[in-house]
Tab-separated table of C-alpha atoms in Angstrom:
chain	number	residue	atom	x	y	z
G	69	GLY	CA	72.162	156.825	22.578
G	70	GLN	CA	74.608	155.795	25.044
G	71	SER	CA	77.083	157.578	26.750
G	72	LEU	CA	79.397	158.146	29.623
G	73	GLU	CA	81.263	160.540	30.550
G	74	GLN	CA	84.579	161.314	32.864
G	75	PRO	CA	86.784	163.477	33.659
G	76	SER	CA	89.976	161.848	31.241
G	77	GLU	CA	92.534	162.483	34.682
G	78	VAL	CA	92.584	163.057	37.442
G	79	THR	CA	96.770	163.695	39.832
G	80	ALA	CA	96.730	163.917	43.254
G	81	VAL	CA	99.189	162.908	46.513
G	82	GLU	CA	99.936	159.902	48.955
G	83	GLY	CA	97.192	160.026	51.557
G	84	ALA	CA	94.767	161.843	49.946
G	85	ILE	CA	91.105	161.314	48.827
G	86	VAL	CA	90.252	161.973	45.656
G	87	GLN	CA	86.873	160.959	43.253
G	88	ILE	CA	86.119	160.412	39.921
G	89	ASN	CA	83.002	161.712	39.243
G	90	CYS	CA	81.230	159.871	35.954
G	91	THR	CA	77.879	161.171	33.885
G	92	TYR	CA	76.201	158.497	31.783
G	93	GLN	CA	72.928	158.680	29.523
G	94	THR	CA	71.592	154.821	28.472
G	95	SER	CA	68.110	153.480	27.848
G	96	GLY	CA	67.190	151.452	30.221
G	97	PHE	CA	69.964	151.539	33.404
G	98	TYR	CA	70.800	148.294	35.760
G	99	GLY	CA	73.221	149.137	37.446
G	100	LEU	CA	76.685	151.248	38.060
G	101	SER	CA	79.732	149.413	37.623
G	102	TRP	CA	83.397	150.923	38.717
G	103	TYR	CA	86.412	148.858	37.016
G	104	GLN	CA	90.318	149.907	38.177
G	105	GLN	CA	92.645	148.968	35.494
G	106	HIS	CA	96.611	148.964	35.825
G	107	ASP	CA	98.797	149.426	32.619
G	108	GLY	CA	99.203	146.026	29.939
G	109	GLY	CA	96.332	144.243	33.281
G	110	ALA	CA	92.904	143.604	32.685
G	111	PRO	CA	90.360	145.972	34.434
G	112	THR	CA	89.755	144.414	37.778
G	113	PHE	CA	86.058	145.113	40.030
G	114	LEU	CA	86.015	147.466	42.358
G	115	SER	CA	81.802	148.471	42.591
G	116	TYR	CA	78.874	148.412	42.463
G	117	ASN	CA	75.216	150.233	42.599
G	118	ALA	CA	72.400	149.577	41.493
G	119	LEU	CA	70.622	151.739	43.756
G	120	ASP	CA	71.073	155.406	44.920
G	121	GLY	CA	73.604	156.035	48.047
G	122	LEU	CA	76.334	155.195	49.207
G	123	GLU	CA	78.746	151.861	48.789
G	124	GLU	CA	81.775	151.657	50.465
G	125	THR	CA	84.281	148.675	50.054
G	126	GLY	CA	87.904	149.014	52.858
G	127	ARG	CA	89.086	152.594	51.294
G	128	PHE	CA	86.859	152.835	48.014
G	129	SER	CA	83.563	154.444	47.858
G	130	SER	CA	80.528	154.330	45.131
G	131	PHE	CA	78.182	156.948	44.853
G	132	LEU	CA	74.436	156.600	42.545
G	133	SER	CA	72.284	159.075	42.128
G	134	ARG	CA	69.391	157.612	39.889
G	135	SER	CA	67.103	160.794	38.983
G	136	ASP	CA	70.703	162.593	38.669
G	137	SER	CA	71.702	159.434	36.142
G	138	TYR	CA	75.739	160.518	38.337
G	139	GLY	CA	77.862	158.521	40.158
G	140	TYR	CA	80.683	158.734	41.861
G	141	LEU	CA	84.055	156.869	43.140
G	142	LEU	CA	85.606	157.699	46.056
G	143	LEU	CA	89.179	156.853	47.039
G	144	GLN	CA	90.613	157.561	50.109
G	145	GLU	CA	94.155	157.146	51.485
G	146	LEU	CA	95.865	156.912	48.691
G	147	GLN	CA	98.747	154.964	48.490
G	148	MET	CA	101.078	154.271	45.597
G	149	LYS	CA	99.754	150.887	43.810
G	150	ASP	CA	96.384	153.412	43.124
G	151	SER	CA	97.918	154.704	40.644
G	152	ALA	CA	95.560	153.611	36.917
G	153	SER	CA	93.071	153.924	34.374
G	154	TYR	CA	89.706	153.905	36.702
G	155	PHE	CA	86.763	153.293	34.316
G	156	CYS	CA	82.944	153.960	35.208
G	157	ALA	CA	80.381	151.616	33.087
G	158	PHE	CA	76.514	150.233	33.313
G	159	SER	CA	75.077	147.408	32.983
G	160	GLY	CA	72.887	146.664	30.162
G	161	SER	CA	70.209	143.951	29.668
G	162	ALA	CA	72.590	140.695	29.217
G	163	ARG	CA	74.464	142.148	31.975
G	164	GLN	CA	77.015	143.569	29.032
G	165	LEU	CA	78.736	146.404	29.813
G	166	THR	CA	78.991	150.025	28.261
G	167	PHE	CA	82.247	151.136	29.441
G	168	GLY	CA	82.972	155.039	30.385
G	169	SER	CA	86.246	156.532	28.460
G	170	GLY	CA	87.930	156.291	31.663
G	171	THR	CA	89.735	158.605	33.765
G	172	GLN	CA	93.751	158.003	34.376
G	173	LEU	CA	94.604	158.406	38.491
G	174	THR	CA	98.148	159.732	39.179
G	175	VAL	CA	98.899	159.415	43.035
G	176	LEU	CA	102.136	161.374	43.774
G	177	PRO	CA	104.550	160.836	47.201
V	1370	GLY	CA	87.290	133.827	43.600
V	1371	ALA	CA	85.901	133.507	40.314
V	1372	VAL	CA	89.191	133.123	37.429
V	1373	VAL	CA	89.177	133.306	33.771
V	1374	SER	CA	92.202	132.679	32.082
V	1375	GLN	CA	93.244	133.848	28.200
V	1376	HIS	CA	95.793	131.994	25.488
V	1377	PRO	CA	98.289	133.185	24.375
V	1378	SER	CA	98.758	136.139	26.956
V	1379	ARG	CA	100.220	136.960	22.986
V	1380	VAL	CA	100.417	136.719	19.312
V	1381	ILE	CA	101.681	137.779	16.652
V	1382	CYS	CA	101.079	136.801	13.572
V	1383	LYS	CA	101.733	137.830	9.763
V	1384	SER	CA	98.723	139.663	7.566
V	1385	GLY	CA	96.184	137.190	6.384
V	1386	THR	CA	96.349	134.271	9.005
V	1387	SER	CA	93.935	133.667	12.219
V	1388	VAL	CA	94.209	134.268	15.212
V	1389	LYS	CA	92.382	131.930	17.933
V	1390	ILE	CA	91.208	133.420	21.258
V	1391	GLU	CA	90.052	131.016	24.390
V	1392	CYS	CA	88.148	132.764	27.535
V	1393	ARG	CA	88.272	129.700	29.974
V	1394	SER	CA	86.032	129.840	33.436
V	1395	LEU	CA	88.526	127.606	35.741
V	1396	ASP	CA	86.732	127.586	38.976
V	1397	PHE	CA	82.862	128.171	37.947
V	1398	GLN	CA	80.423	128.230	35.159
V	1399	ALA	CA	80.005	130.958	32.888
V	1400	THR	CA	76.366	130.453	30.801
V	1401	THR	CA	77.602	134.399	29.522
V	1402	MET	CA	81.149	135.623	27.966
V	1403	PHE	CA	81.438	139.131	26.667
V	1404	TRP	CA	84.401	140.066	24.455
V	1405	TYR	CA	85.971	143.129	24.461
V	1406	ARG	CA	88.404	144.956	21.812
V	1407	GLN	CA	90.810	147.785	23.706
V	1408	PHE	CA	93.082	149.511	21.493
V	1409	PRO	CA	96.288	151.514	24.010
V	1410	LYS	CA	94.695	154.767	26.208
V	1411	GLN	CA	91.039	153.809	24.756
V	1412	SER	CA	88.060	152.626	26.811
V	1413	LEU	CA	86.923	149.042	26.198
V	1414	MET	CA	84.706	148.266	23.683
V	1415	LEU	CA	82.481	145.488	23.428
V	1416	MET	CA	82.729	143.136	20.409
V	1417	ALA	CA	80.003	140.570	21.066
V	1418	THR	CA	78.293	138.494	23.584
V	1419	SER	CA	78.123	135.138	24.199
V	1420	ASN	CA	76.176	132.719	25.758
V	1421	GLU	CA	77.173	128.731	26.105
V	1422	GLY	CA	75.380	126.382	22.858
V	1423	SER	CA	73.566	130.325	21.210
V	1424	LYS	CA	75.263	131.522	18.116
V	1425	ALA	CA	77.510	134.737	20.556
V	1426	THR	CA	74.961	138.709	19.536
V	1427	TYR	CA	77.945	141.540	17.798
V	1428	GLU	CA	77.739	144.651	18.852
V	1429	GLN	CA	76.785	146.772	15.860
V	1430	GLY	CA	80.276	147.194	13.689
V	1431	VAL	CA	81.588	143.507	14.445
V	1432	GLU	CA	81.676	141.852	12.102
V	1433	LYS	CA	80.839	138.455	12.575
V	1434	ASP	CA	82.539	136.639	10.203
V	1435	LYS	CA	85.502	138.526	10.311
V	1436	PHE	CA	85.657	137.490	14.639
V	1437	LEU	CA	84.147	134.236	14.773
V	1438	ILE	CA	82.707	133.492	18.211
V	1439	ASN	CA	82.517	129.706	19.735
V	1440	HIS	CA	81.139	129.552	23.465
V	1441	ALA	CA	80.517	125.738	22.935
V	1442	SER	CA	80.620	124.651	26.964
V	1443	LEU	CA	79.671	126.746	30.075
V	1444	THR	CA	83.637	126.691	31.004
V	1445	LEU	CA	84.949	128.801	27.726
V	1446	SER	CA	84.836	130.604	24.276
V	1447	THR	CA	86.569	131.314	21.898
V	1448	LEU	CA	87.336	134.465	19.728
V	1449	THR	CA	88.754	133.842	16.535
V	1450	VAL	CA	89.891	136.873	14.575
V	1451	THR	CA	89.773	135.633	9.916
V	1452	SER	CA	92.338	137.143	7.909
V	1453	ALA	CA	93.503	139.227	10.991
V	1454	HIS	CA	95.073	142.699	9.594
V	1455	PRO	CA	97.098	145.091	10.976
V	1456	GLU	CA	94.071	146.976	12.281
V	1457	ASP	CA	92.978	144.575	14.081
V	1458	SER	CA	95.636	144.496	16.319
V	1459	SER	CA	94.974	145.380	19.961
V	1460	PHE	CA	94.845	143.627	23.610
V	1461	TYR	CA	90.840	140.907	23.314
V	1462	ILE	CA	89.696	140.743	26.781
V	1463	CYS	CA	87.130	138.328	27.606
V	1464	SER	CA	85.022	138.163	30.856
V	1465	ALA	CA	82.850	136.455	32.084
V	1466	THR	CA	79.259	136.096	34.713
V	1467	VAL	CA	78.544	133.856	37.385
V	1468	ALA	CA	75.864	131.634	36.908
V	1469	GLY	CA	73.888	131.728	39.305
V	1470	GLY	CA	75.626	135.057	41.000
V	1471	PRO	CA	75.338	138.607	41.054
V	1472	GLY	CA	74.904	139.840	38.103
V	1473	GLU	CA	76.519	143.404	38.350
V	1474	THR	CA	80.002	141.545	38.705
V	1475	GLN	CA	82.121	140.485	35.359
V	1476	TYR	CA	85.285	138.711	35.632
V	1477	PHE	CA	87.889	139.760	33.476
V	1478	GLY	CA	90.736	137.224	31.692
V	1479	PRO	CA	93.986	139.346	31.338
V	1480	GLY	CA	93.714	139.670	27.961
V	1481	THR	CA	95.959	138.456	24.771
V	1482	ARG	CA	97.610	141.108	23.015
V	1483	LEU	CA	97.431	140.932	19.508
V	1484	LEU	CA	100.912	142.000	16.779
V	1485	VAL	CA	99.046	141.657	13.095
V	1486	LEU	CA	102.197	142.016	10.992
């Protein structure tokens, strides 16, 4: 079957660094994406890894290890506005996304 | 950047009625659009993949006769919830990939919140 696992909740303080892990299981893997979703809003694309290694985009970085079926999203210099749900998702052959259950990040002052 | 719109943003209807939701790519052509459903505090679940000019591909467990999808042009896909019932109340979100662009990036619409009374 296909599945993704990520922690349900993470709490950190402003200015800190937080890592959200994601493990997945699928027969056909084309890449791992990360999306951010604020309450009541639509998901917004953050990052994508097709190959092993680290991708950096400003304060956000994403890592993938295909051999371990594992990835993570790293958020640095946390800001209050980063409080949101974060989803990892893998792409299928038709570009469809299968999402994890989401991690609710709370940033405290 | 690529912008996807949805209309309406919010709809309340009586049980048994049909509701149409439009998804448009405003500044790009989308050969493929996707429809997701999200219940409160849950993840997004893919309902169907919509390709311009062909029949939609539905995920297992999604009734194609209840959730009618039409992708008439490269910028418009519609989802019609037929004979809606309270259990269909949810947040419906569409997304699109850019034709010829990186397949990994999907652009999501703002979502449509459906409440069936």
